Coordinates of C-alpha atoms in Angstrom, one line a residue:
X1 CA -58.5 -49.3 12.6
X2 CA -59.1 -45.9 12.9
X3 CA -61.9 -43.4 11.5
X4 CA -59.4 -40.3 11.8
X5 CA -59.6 -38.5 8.3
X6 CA -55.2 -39.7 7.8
X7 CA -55.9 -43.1 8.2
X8 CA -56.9 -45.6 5.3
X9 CA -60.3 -46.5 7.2
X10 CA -62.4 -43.6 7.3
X11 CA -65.2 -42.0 6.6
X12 CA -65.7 -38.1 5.2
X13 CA -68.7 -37.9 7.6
X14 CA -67.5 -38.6 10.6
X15 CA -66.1 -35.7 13.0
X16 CA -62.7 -36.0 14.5
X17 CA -63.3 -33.7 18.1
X18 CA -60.7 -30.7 18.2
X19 CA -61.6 -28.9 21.3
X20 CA -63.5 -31.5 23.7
X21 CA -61.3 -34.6 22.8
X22 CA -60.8 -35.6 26.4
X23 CA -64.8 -35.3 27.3
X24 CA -65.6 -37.2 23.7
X25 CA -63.0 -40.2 24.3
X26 CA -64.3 -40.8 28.0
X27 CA -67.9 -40.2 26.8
X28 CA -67.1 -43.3 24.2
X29 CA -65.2 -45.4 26.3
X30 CA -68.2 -45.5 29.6
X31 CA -70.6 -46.6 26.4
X32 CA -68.7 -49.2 25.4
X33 CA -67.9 -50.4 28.1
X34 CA -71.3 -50.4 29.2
X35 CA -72.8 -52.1 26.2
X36 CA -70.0 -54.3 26.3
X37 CA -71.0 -55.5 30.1
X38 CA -74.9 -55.5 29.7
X39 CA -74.1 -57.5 26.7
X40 CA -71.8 -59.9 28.8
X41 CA -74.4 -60.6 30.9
X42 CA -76.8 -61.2 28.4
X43 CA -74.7 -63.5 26.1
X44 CA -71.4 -65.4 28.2
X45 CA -71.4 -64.9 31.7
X46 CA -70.9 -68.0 33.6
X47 CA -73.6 -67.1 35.9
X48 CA -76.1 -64.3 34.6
X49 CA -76.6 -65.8 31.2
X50 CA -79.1 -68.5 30.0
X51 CA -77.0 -69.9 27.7
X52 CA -74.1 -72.1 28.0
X53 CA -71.9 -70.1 25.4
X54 CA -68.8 -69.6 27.6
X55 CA -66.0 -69.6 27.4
X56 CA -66.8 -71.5 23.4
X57 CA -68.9 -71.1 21.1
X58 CA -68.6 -67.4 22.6
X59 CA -65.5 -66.8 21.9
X60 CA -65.2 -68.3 18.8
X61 CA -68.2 -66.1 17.1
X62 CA -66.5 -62.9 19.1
X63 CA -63.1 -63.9 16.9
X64 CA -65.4 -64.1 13.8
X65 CA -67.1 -61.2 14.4
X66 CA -64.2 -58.5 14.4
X67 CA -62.5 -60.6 10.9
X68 CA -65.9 -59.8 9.6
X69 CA -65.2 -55.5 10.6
X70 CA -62.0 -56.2 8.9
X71 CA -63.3 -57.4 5.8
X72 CA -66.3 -54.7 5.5
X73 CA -64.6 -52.0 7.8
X74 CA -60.8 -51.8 6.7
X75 CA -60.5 -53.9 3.5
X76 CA -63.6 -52.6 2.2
X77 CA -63.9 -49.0 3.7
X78 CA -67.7 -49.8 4.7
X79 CA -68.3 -49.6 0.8
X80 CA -72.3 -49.7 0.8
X81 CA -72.9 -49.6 4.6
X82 CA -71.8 -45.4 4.0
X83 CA -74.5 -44.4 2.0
X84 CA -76.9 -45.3 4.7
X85 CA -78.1 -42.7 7.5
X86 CA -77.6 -43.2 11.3
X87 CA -78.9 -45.2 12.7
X88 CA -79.3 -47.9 9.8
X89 CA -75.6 -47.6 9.1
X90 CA -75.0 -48.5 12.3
X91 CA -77.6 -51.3 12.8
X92 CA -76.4 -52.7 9.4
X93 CA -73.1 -53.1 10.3
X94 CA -73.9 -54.9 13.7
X95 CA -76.7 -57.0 12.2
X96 CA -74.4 -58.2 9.3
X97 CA -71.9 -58.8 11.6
X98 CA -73.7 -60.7 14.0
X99 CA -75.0 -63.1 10.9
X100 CA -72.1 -63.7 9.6
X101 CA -70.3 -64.8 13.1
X102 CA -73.1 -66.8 14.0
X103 CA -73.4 -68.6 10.5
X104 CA -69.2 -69.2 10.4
X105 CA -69.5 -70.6 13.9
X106 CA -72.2 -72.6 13.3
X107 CA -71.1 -73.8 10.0
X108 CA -67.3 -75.1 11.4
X109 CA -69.2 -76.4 14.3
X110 CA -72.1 -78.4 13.2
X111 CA -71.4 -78.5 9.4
X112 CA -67.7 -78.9 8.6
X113 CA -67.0 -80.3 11.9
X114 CA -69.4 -83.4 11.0
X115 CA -66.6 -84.2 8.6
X116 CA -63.4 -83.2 9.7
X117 CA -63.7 -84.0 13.7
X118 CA -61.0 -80.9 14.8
X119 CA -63.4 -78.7 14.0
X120 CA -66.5 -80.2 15.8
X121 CA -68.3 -78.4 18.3
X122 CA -68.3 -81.5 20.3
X123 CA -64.9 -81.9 21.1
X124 CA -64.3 -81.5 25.0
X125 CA -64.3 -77.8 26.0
X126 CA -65.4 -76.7 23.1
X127 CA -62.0 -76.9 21.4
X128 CA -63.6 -77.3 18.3
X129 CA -64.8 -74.0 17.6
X130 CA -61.5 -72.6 18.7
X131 CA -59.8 -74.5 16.3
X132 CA -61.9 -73.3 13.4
X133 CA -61.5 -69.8 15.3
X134 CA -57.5 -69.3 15.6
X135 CA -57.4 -68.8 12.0
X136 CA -58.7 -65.5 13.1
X137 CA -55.6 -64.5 14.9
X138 CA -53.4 -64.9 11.3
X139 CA -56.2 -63.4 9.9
X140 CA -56.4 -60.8 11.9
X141 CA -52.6 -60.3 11.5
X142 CA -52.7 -60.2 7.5
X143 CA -55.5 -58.8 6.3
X144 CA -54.9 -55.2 9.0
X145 CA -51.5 -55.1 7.6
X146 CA -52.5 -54.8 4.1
X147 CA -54.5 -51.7 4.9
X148 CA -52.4 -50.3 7.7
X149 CA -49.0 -50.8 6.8
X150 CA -49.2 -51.3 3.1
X151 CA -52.2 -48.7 2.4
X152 CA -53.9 -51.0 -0.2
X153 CA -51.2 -51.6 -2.4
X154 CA -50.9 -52.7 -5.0
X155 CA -55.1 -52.9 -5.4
X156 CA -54.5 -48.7 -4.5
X157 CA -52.5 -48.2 -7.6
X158 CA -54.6 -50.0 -10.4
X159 CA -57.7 -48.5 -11.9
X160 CA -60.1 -49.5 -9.0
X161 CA -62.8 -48.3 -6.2
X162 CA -64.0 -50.3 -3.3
X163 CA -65.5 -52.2 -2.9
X164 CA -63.4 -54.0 -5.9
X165 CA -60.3 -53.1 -3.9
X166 CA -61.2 -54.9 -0.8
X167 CA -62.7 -57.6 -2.2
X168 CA -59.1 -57.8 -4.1
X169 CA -57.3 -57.7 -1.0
X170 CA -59.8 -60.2 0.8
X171 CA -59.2 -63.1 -1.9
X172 CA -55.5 -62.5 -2.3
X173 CA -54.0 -62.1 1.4
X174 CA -57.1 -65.6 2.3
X175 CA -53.8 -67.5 0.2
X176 CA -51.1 -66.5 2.7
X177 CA -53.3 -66.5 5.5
X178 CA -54.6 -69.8 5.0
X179 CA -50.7 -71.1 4.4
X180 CA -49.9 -70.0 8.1
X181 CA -52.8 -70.9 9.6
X182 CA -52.7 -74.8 8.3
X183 CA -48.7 -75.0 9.4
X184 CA -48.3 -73.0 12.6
X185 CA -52.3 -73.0 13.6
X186 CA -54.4 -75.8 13.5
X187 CA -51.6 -78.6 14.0
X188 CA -51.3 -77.8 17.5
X189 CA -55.0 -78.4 18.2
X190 CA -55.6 -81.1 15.3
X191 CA -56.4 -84.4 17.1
X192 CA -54.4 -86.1 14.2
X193 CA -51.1 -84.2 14.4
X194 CA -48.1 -85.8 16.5
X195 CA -45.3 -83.5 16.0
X196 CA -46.7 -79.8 15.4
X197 CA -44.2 -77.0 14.9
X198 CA -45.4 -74.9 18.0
X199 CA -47.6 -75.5 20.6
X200 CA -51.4 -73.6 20.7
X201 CA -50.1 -71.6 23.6
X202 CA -46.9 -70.5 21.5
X203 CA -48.8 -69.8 18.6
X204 CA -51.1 -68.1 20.3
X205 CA -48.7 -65.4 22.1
X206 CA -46.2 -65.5 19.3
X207 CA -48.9 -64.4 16.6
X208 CA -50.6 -61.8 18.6
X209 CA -47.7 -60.4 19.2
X210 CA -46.4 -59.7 15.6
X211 CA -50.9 -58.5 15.3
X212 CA -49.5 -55.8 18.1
X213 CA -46.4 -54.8 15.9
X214 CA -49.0 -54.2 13.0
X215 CA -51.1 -52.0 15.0
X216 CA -48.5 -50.3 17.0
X217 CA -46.6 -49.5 13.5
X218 CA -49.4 -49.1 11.2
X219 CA -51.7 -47.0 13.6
X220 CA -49.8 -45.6 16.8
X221 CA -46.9 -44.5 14.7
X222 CA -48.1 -43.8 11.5
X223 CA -46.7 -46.4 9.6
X224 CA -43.1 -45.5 10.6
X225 CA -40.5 -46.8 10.5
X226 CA -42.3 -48.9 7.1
X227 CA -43.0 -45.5 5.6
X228 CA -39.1 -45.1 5.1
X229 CA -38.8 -47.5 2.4
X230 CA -40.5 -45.1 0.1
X231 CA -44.1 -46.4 -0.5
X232 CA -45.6 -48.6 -2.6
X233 CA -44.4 -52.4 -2.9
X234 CA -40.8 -51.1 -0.8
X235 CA -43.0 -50.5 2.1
X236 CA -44.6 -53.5 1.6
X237 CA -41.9 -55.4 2.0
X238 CA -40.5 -53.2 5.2
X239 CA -43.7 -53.8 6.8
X240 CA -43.9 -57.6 6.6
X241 CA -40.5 -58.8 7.2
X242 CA -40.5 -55.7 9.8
X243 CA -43.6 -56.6 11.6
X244 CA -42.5 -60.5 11.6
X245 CA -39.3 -59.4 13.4
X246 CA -40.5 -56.6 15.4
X247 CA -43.8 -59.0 16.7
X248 CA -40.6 -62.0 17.4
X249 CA -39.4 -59.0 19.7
X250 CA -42.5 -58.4 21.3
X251 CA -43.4 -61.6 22.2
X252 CA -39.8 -62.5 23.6
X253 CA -39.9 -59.4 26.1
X254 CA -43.9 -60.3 26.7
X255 CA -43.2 -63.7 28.1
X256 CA -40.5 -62.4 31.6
X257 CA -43.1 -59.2 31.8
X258 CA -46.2 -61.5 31.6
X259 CA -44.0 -63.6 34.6
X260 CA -43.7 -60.6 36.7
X261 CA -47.1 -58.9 36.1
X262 CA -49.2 -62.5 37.3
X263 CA -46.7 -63.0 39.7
X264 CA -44.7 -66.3 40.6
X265 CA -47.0 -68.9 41.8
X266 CA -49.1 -67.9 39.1
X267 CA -46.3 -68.4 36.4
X268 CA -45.7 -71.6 38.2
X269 CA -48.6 -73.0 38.0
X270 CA -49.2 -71.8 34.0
X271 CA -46.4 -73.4 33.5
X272 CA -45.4 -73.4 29.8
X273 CA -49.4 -71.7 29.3
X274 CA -47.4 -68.6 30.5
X275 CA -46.3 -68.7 26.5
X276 CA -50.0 -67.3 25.6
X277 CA -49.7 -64.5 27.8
X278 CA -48.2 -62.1 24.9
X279 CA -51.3 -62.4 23.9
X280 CA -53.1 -62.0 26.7
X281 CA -51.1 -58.1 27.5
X282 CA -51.4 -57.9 23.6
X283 CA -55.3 -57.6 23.6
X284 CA -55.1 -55.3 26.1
X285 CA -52.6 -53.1 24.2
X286 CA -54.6 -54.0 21.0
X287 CA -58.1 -52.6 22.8
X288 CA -56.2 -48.9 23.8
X289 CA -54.2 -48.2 20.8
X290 CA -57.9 -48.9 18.7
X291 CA -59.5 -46.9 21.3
X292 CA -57.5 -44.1 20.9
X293 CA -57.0 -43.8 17.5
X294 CA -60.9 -43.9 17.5
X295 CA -62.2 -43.0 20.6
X296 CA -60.0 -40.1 21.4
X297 CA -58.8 -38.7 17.8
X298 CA -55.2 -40.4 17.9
X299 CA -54.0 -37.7 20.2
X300 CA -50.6 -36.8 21.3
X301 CA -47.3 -37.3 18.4
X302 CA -46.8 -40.8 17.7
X303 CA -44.1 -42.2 19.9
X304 CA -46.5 -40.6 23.2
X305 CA -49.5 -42.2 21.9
X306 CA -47.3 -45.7 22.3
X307 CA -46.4 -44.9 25.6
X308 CA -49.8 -43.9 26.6
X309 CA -51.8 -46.7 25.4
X310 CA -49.3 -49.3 26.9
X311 CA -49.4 -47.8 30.6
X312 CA -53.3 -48.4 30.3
X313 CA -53.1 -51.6 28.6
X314 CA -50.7 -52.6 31.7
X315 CA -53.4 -51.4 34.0
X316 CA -56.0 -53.1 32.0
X317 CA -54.0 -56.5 32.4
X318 CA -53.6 -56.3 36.3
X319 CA -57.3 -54.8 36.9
X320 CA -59.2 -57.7 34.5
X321 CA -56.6 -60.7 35.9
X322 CA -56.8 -60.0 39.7
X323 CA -60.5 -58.5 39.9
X324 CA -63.0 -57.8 37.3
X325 CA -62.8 -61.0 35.6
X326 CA -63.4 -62.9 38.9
X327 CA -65.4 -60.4 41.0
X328 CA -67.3 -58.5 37.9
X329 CA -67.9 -61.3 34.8
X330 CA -67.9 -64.4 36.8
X331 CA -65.0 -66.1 35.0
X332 CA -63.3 -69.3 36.7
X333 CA -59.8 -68.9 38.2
X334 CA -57.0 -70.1 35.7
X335 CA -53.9 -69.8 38.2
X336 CA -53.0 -68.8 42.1
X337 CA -54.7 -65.0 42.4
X338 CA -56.3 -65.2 38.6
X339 CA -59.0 -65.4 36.7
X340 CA -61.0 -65.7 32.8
X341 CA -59.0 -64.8 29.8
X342 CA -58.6 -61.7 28.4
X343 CA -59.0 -63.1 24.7
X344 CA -62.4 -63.1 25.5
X345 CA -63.7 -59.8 27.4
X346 CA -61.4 -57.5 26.1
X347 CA -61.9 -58.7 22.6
X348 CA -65.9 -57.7 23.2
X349 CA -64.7 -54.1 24.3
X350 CA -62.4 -54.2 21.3
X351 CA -65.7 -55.4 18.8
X352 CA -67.7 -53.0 20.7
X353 CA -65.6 -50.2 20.2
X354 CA -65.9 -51.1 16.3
X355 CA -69.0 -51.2 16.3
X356 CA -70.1 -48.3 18.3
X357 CA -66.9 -45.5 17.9
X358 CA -66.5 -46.5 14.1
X359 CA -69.7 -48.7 13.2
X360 CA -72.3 -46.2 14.9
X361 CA -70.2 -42.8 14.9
X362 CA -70.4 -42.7 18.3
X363 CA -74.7 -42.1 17.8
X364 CA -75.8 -39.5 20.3
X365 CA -71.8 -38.5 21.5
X366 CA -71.4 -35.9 18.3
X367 CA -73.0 -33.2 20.4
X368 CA -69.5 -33.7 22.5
X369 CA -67.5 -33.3 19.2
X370 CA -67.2 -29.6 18.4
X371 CA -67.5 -29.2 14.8

């Protein structure tokens, strides 16, 4: 998830700032922010927008839009989309990713959900498309490790180039990914299940916090401690049955801090929702350590950058929950002293930073990155 020339998404083109880092990463974060917001408004918010796409269909074609980056971004190292000039690489991307969010929502909605009601965009609140969208959240999970963690193999070793190596990866890692996402995911939103294995709210924080371990491990730490195995299918290995158990970790000591961050009437009144909330300080953890890596050239050694990102994905939590959610995008309370859902909003700053940091090459910032 980062276009920093040591990392397996990249891009020879693209200038990693030396000298003005701090000026370049602020410089991208007010723009995405700010496209993210005038965007918001446009699109989901409860009382600026038209349309009635909050908090679902929204959400669900935000989930499908940052699978799609994966596919064409990480798998595929923008294969195609780089021989284009700026703008029109940029406006590619976005355009091709708006399609095919749109068309998947539409489809699982309207199409597939005619036939196989847990996926109908009928269902009260929408829950539908969400359940055709959590597949994202394996997804997102499998597919990321593969390029951050294992580096492509085995596709990296055999006689190929991308976009045959992505497309690879794509059609091998949909088998797994599909096998989780049909036991742990949709039974706990199927109308016809009785007895699934977790609940949505477990799988939900559970999940997103082994997608954390991934990022934290592949990314922030530069694939350590994986790397140790010694490469190739070793490191595989390391990384998947590491990940599972270091994610299992996360979430465990996510749930108590979740507790105290909202506070206890709050947590009370989640009540067993509180088991989602991994995933809610995951996003948020999720969002800075992309950021960084993008945004601000993956600064500082690795175990800083960890620390770094989580103090500001801790002050990202406690500033979206108690008052921009509410007070700046409109969103409904969900418990005593919060509001919205940070699946939603910071997920758009975390498509938006894809799209603009990576995705545009930061169009009209590179006078901020010295050469």
């Amino acid at each position: 998830m980062t276009a920093t020339a040591d990392r397996p998404l990249k891009n020879p083109n693209v200038t990693t700032p030396q000298g003005n880092w701090i000026v370049f990463g602020l410089a991208n974060l007010v723009a995405v922010v700010v496209v993210s917001l005038a965007t918001w408004y446009l699109l989901a918010d409860p009382t600026t927008s038209p349309w009635n796409f909050y908090p679902l269909p929204f959400n669900a074609a935000l989930f499908w839009a940052i699978l799609f980056i994966v596919f064409i971004g990480f798998d595929c190292e923008f294969a195609g989309f780089d021989s284009l000039k700026q703008p029109m690489r940029g406006i590619a991307i976005l355009a091709s990713t708006a399609v095919f969010a749109v068309a998947v929502t539409w489809i699982l909605g309207s199409g597939i959900g005619a036939l196989y009601p847990d996926f109908s965009g009928s269902r009260d609140g929408g829950l539908g498309y969400f359940a055709g969208a959590l597949f994202v959240l394996f997804g997102f999970g499998t597919w990321v490790m593969v390029v951050l963690n294992w580096q492509h193999w085995p596709w990296s070793i055999l006689p190929m180039k991308q976009p045959l190596i992505g497309l690879c990866e794509i059609a091998f890692v949909a088998v797994p990914t599909l096998a989780l996402y049909f036991v742990f995911g949709l039974p706990s939103v199927s109308l016809s299940a009785t007895d699934p294995l977790m609940s949505v709210d477990t799988a939900l924080g559970w999940f997103y916090s082994i997608v954390v371990s991934v990022i934290l491990t592949g990314q922030t730490l530069d694939n350590w401690p994986w790397k140790l195995a010694g490469g190739g299918g070793r490191t595989a290995l390391a990384a998947t049955v590491g990940n599972a158990a270091v994610g299992t970790a996360i979430y465990f000591a996510m749930v108590p801090l979740a507790r105290l961050l909202v506070g206890s009437d709050a947590s009370a009144e989640l009540g067993s929702a509180i088991g989602q909330f991994p995933a809610q300080i995951g996003v948020c953890w999720a969002f800075w350590m992309i950021f960084w890596a993008n945004g601000f050239g993956n600064r500082f050694p690795a175990p800083a950058r960890a620390l770094v990102t989580f103090a500001l994905a801790i002050g990202t939590f406690l500033a979206y929950y108690f008052l921009v959610a509410e007070h700046v995008l409109h969103e409904p309370v969900v418990a005593a002293g919060i509001s919205g859902n940070a699946l939603g909003f910071i997920d758009w700053l975390v498509l938006w930073t894809l799209v603009y940091v990576v995705g545009f090459q930061s169009l009209g910032l590179r006078k901020l990155a010295p050469a």
